[in-house]
Coordinates of N, CA, C and O in Angstrom, one line a residue:
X1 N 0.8 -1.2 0.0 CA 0.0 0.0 0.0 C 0.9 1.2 0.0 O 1.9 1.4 0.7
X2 N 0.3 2.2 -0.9 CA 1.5 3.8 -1.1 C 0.9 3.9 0.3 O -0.1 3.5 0.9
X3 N 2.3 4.7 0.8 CA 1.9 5.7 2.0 C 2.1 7.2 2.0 O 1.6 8.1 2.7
X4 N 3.3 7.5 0.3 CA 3.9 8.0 0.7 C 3.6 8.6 -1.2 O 3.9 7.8 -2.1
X5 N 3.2 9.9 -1.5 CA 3.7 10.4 -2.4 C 4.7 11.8 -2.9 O 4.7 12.8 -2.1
X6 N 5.4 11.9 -4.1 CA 6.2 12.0 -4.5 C 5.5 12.8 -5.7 O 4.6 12.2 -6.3
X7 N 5.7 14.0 -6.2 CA 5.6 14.9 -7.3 C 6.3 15.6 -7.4 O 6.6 16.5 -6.6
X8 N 7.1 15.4 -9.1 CA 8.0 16.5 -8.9 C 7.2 17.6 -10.0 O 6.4 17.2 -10.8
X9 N 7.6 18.8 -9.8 CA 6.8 19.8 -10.1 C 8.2 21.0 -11.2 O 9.5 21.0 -11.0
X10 N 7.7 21.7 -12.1 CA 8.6 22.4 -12.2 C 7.9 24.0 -11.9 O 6.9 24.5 -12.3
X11 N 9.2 24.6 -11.2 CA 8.8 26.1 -10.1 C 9.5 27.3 -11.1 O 10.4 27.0 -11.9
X12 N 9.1 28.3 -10.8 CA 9.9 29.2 -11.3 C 10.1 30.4 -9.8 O 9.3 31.1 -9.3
X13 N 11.3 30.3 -9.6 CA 12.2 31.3 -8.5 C 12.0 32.6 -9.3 O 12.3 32.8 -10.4
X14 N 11.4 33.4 -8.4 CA 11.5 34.8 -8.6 C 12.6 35.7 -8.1 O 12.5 35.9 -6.8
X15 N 13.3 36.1 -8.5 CA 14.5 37.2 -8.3 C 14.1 38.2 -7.7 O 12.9 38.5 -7.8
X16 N 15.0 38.8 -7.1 CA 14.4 40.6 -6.9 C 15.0 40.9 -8.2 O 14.3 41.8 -8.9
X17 N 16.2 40.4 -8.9 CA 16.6 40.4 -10.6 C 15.4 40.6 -11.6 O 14.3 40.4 -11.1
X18 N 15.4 40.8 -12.7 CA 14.2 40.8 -13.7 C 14.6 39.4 -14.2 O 14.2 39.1 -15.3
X19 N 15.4 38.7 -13.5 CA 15.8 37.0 -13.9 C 14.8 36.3 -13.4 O 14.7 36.4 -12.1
X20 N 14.0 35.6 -14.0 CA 13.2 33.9 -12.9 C 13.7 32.8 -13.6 O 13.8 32.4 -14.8
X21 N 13.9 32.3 -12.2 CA 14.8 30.8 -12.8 C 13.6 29.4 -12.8 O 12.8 29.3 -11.8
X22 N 13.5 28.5 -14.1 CA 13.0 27.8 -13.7 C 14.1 26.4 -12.8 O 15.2 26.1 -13.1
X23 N 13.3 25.9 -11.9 CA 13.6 24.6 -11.3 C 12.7 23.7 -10.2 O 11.7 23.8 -9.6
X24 N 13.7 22.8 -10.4 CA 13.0 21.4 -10.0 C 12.3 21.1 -9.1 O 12.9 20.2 -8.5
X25 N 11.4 21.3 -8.6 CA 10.8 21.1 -6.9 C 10.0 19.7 -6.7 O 9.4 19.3 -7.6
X26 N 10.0 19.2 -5.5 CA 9.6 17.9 -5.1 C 8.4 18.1 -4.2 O 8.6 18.4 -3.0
X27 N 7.1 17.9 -4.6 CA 6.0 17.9 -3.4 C 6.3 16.3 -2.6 O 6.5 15.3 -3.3
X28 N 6.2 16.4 -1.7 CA 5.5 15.5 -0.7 C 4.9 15.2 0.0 O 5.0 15.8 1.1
X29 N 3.8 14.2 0.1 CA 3.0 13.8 1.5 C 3.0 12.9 1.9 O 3.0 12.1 1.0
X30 N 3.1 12.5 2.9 CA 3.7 11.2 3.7 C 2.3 10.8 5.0 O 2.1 11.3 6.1
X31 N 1.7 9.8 4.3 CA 0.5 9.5 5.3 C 1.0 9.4 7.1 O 0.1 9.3 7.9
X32 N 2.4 9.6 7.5 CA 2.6 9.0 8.9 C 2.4 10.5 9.5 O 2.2 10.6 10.7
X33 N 2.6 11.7 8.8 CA 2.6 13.0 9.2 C 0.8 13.7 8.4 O 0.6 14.9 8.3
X34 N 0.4 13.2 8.3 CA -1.0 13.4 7.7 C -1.4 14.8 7.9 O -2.4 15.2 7.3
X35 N -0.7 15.8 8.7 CA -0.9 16.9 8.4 C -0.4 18.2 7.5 O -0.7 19.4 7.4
X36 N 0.5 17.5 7.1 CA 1.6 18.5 6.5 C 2.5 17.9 5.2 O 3.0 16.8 5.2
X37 N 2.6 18.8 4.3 CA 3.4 18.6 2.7 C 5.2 19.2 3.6 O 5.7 19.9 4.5
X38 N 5.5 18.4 2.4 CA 7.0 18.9 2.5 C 7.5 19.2 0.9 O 7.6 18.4 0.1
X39 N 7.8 20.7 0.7 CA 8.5 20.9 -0.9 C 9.9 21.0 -0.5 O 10.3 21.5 0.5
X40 N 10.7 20.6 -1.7 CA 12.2 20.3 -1.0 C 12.9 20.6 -2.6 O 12.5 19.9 -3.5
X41 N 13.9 21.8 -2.8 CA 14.7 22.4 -3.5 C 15.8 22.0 -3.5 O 16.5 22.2 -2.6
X42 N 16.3 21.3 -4.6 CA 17.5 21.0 -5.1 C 18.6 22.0 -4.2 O 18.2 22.9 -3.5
X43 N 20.1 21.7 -4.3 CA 20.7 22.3 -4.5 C 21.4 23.4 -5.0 O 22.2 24.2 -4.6
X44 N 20.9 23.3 -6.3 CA 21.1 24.3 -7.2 C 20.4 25.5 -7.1 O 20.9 26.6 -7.4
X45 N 18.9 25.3 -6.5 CA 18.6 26.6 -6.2 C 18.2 27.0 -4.6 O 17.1 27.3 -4.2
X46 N 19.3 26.8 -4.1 CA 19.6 27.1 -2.6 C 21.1 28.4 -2.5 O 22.1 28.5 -3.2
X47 N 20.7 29.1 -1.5 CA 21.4 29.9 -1.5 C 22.9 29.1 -0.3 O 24.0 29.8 -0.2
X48 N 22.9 28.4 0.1 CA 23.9 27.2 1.0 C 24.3 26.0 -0.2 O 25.2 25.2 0.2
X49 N 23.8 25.8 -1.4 CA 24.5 24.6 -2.3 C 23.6 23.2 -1.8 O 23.5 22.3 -2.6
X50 N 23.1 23.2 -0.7 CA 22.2 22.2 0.0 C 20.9 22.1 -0.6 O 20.1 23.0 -1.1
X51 N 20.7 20.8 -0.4 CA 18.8 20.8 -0.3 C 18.2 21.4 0.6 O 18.8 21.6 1.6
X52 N 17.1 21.8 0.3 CA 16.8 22.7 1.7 C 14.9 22.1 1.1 O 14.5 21.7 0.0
X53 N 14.3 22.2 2.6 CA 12.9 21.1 2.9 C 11.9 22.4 3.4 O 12.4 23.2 4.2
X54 N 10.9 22.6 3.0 CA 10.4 23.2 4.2 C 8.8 22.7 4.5 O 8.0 22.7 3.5
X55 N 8.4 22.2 5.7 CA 7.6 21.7 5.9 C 6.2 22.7 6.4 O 6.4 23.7 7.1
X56 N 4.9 22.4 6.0 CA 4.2 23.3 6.1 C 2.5 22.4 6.1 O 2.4 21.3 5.8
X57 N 1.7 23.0 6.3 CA 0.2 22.6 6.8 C -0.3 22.0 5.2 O -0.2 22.6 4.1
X58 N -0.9 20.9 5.3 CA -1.4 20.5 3.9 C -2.7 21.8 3.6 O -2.9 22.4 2.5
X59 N -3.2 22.0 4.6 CA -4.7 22.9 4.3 C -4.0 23.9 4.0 O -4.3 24.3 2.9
X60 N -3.0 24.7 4.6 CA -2.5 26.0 3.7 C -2.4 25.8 2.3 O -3.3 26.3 1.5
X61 N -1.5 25.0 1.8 CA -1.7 25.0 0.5 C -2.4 25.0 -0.5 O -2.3 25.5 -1.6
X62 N -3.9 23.8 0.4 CA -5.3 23.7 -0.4 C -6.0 25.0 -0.3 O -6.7 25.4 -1.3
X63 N -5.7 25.9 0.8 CA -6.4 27.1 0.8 C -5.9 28.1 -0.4 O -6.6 28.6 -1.2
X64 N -4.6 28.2 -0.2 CA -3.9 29.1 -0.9 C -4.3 29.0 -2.5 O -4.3 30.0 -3.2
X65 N -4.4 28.3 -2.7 CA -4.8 27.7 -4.2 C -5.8 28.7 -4.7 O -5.8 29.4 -5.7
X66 N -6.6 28.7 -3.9 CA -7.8 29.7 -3.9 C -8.5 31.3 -3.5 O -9.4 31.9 -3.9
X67 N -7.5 31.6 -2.4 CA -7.3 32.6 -1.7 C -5.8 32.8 -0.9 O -5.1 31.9 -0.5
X68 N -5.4 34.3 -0.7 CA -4.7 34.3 0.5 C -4.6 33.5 1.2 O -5.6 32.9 1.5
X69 N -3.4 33.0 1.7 CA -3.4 31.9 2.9 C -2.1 32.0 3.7 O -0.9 32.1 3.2
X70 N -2.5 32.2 5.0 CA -0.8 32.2 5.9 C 0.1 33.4 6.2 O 0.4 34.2 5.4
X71 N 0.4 33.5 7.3 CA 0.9 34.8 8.0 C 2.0 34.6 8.6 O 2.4 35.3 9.5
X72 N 2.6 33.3 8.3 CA 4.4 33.4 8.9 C 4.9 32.9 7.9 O 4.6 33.3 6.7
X73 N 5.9 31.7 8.3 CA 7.0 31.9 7.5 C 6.6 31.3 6.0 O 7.4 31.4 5.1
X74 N 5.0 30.4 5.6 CA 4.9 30.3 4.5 C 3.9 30.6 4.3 O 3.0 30.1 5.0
X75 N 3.4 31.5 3.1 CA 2.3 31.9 2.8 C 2.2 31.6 1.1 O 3.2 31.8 0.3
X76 N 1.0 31.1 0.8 CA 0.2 30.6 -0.1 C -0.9 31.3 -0.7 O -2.1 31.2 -0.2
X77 N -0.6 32.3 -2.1 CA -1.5 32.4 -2.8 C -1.8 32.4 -4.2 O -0.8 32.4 -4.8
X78 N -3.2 32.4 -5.1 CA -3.3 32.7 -6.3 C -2.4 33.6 -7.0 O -2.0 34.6 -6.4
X79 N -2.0 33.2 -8.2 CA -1.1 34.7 -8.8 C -2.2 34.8 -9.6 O -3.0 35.7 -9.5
X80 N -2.2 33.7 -10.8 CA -3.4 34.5 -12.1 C -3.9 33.0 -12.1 O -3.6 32.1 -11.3
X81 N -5.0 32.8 -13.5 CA -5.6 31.4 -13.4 C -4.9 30.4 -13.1 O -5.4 29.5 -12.5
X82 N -3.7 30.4 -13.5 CA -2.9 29.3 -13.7 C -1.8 28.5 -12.8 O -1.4 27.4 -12.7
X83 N -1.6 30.0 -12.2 CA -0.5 30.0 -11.5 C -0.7 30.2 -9.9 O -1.7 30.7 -9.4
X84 N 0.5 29.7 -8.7 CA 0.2 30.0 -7.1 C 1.5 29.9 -7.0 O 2.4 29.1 -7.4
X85 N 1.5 31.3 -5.9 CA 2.3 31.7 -5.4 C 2.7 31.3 -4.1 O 1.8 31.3 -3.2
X86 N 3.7 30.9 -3.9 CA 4.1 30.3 -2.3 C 5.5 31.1 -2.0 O 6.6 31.1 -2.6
X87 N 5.1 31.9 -0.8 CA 6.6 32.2 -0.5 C 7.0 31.8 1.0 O 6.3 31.5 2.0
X88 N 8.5 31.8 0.5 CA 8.7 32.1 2.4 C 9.9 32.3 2.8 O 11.0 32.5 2.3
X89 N 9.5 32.3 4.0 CA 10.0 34.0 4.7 C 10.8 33.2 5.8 O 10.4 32.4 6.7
X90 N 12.1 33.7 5.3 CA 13.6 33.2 6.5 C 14.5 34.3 7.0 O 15.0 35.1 6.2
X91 N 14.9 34.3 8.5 CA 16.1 35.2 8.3 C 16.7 35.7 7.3 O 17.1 36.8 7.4
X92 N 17.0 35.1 6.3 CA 18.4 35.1 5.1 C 17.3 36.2 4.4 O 17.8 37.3 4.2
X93 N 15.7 36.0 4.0 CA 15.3 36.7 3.3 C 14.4 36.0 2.5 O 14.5 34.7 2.5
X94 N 12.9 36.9 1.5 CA 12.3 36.0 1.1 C 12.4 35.1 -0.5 O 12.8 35.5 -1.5
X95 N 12.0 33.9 -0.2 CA 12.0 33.4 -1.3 C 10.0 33.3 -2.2 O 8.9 33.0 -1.7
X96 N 10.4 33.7 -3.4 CA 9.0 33.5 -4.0 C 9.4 32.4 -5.2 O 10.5 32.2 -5.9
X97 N 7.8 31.6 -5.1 CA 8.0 30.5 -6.2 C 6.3 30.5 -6.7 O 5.2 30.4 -6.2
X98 N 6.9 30.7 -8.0 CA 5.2 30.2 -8.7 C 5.1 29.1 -9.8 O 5.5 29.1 -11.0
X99 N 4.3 28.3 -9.0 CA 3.9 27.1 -9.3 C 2.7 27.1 -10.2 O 1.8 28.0 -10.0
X100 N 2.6 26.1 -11.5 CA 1.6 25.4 -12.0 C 0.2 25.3 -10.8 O 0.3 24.4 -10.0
X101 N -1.0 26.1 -10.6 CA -2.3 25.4 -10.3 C -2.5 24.1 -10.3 O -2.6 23.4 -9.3
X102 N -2.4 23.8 -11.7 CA -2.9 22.6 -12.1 C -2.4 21.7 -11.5 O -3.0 20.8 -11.0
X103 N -0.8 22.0 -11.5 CA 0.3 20.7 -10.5 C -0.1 20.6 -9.1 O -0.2 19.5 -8.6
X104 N -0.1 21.5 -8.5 CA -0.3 21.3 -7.4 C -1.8 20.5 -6.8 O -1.9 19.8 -5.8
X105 N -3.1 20.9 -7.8 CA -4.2 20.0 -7.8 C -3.8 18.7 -7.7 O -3.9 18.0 -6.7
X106 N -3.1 18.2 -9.0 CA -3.2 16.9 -8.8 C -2.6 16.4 -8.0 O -2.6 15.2 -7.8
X107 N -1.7 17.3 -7.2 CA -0.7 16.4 -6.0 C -1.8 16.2 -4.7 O -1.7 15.3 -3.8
X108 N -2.6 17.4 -4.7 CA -3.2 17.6 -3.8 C -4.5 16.6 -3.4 O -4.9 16.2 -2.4
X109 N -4.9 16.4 -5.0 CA -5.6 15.6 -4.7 C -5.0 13.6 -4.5 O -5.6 12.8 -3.8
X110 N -4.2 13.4 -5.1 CA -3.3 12.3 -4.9 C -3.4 12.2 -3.1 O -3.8 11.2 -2.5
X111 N -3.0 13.5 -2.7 CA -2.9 13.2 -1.1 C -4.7 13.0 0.0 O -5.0 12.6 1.1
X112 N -5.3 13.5 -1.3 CA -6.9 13.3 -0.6 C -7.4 11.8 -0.8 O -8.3 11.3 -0.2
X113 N -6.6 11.2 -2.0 CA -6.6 9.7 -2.1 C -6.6 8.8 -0.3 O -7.4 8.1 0.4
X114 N -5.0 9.5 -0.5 CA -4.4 8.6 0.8 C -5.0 9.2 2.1 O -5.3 8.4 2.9
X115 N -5.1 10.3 2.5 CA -5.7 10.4 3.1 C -6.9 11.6 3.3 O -6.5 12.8 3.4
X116 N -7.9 11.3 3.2 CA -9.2 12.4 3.2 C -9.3 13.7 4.0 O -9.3 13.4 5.2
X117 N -9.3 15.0 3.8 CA -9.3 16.4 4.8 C -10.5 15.9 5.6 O -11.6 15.3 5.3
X118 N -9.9 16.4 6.9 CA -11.1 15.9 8.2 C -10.5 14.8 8.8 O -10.3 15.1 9.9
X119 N -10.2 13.8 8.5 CA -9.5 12.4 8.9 C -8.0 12.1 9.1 O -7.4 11.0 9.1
X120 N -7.7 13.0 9.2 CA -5.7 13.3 9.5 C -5.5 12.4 10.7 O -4.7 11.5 10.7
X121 N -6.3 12.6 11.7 CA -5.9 12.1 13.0 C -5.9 11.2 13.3 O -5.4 10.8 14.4
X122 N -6.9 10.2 12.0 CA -7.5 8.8 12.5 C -5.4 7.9 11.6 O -5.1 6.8 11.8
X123 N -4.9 8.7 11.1 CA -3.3 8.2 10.5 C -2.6 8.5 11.5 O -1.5 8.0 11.3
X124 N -2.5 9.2 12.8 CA -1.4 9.8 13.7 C -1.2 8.5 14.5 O -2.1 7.8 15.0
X125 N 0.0 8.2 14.5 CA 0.7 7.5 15.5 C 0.9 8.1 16.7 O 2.1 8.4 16.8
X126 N 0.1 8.5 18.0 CA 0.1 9.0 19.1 C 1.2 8.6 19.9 O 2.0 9.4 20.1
X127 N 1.4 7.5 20.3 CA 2.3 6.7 20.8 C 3.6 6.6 20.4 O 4.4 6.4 21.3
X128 N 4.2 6.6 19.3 CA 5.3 7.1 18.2 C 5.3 8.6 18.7 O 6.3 8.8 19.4
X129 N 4.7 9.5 18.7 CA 4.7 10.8 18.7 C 4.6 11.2 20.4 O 4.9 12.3 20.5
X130 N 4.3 10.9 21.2 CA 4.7 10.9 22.4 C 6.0 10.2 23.1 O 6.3 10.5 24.2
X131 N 6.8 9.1 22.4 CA 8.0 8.6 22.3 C 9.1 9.8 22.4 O 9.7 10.1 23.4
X132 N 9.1 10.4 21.1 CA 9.6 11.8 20.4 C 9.6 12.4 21.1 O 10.7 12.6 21.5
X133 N 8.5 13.1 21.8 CA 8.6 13.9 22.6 C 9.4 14.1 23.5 O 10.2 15.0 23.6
X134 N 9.2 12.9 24.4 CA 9.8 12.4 25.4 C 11.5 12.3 25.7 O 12.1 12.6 26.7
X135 N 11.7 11.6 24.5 CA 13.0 11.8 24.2 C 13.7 12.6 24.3 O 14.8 12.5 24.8
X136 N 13.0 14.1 23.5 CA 13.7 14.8 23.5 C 13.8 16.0 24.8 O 14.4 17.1 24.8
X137 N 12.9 15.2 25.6 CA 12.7 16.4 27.2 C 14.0 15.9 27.6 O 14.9 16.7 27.8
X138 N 14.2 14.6 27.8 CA 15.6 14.7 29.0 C 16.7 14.6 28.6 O 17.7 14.6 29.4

């Protein structure tokens, strides 16, 4: 059984330059975390040479699609029919990426396959996740 999906998407980085770069981005959802996508940037367009992950609320993104969405470090919105904007916001400074609509639908809906909005909690491993915790108090 999938638990675990995988889309790669192609983004276009916005510059404060009149340059936008396109590149390679990775959606993820992973049914063991049922509440949250992970998009994850090559190294090549990282300002460290590294991959860099940033993890964030699956319903932001479903919202953003549609409307404004999010008031820290990642926010999610419509640009034009086609297009959503996701940025986010680090020390170092902001990064903007706009993505394919379309792409992010079908990822999104791929993840309503595996698991349904409303039903996140009935996938949480409470006991795993109070382990974690724990661990990391002493």
């Amino acid at each position: 059984m999938i638990t675990v999906i995988e889309q790669a998407v192609q983004a276009r980085l916005v510059a404060t330059a009149p340059k936008v770069e396109t590149v390679p981005v990775t959606l993820c959802y992973d049914r063991s975390d049922p509440f949250a996508v992970r998009m994850a940037f090559p190294a090549l367009a990282t300002l460290e040479g590294v991959e860099v992950s940033w993890t964030f609320a699956r319903e932001l993104l479903m919202s953003g699609i549609q409307h404004p969405a999010g008031c820290g470090d990642v926010r999610v919105r419509p640009y034009d029919g086609d297009r959503t904007t996701v940025e986010f916001h680090a020390p170092e400074g902001v990064a903007i990426v706009l993505m394919s609509t379309a792409e992010i639908q079908r990822f999104l809906e791929r993840s309503r396959e595996l698991v349904p909005p409303g039903l996140e909690h009935r996938y949480l491993d409470m006991d795993h996740s109070l382990d974690e915790l724990m661990r990391g108090s002493c």
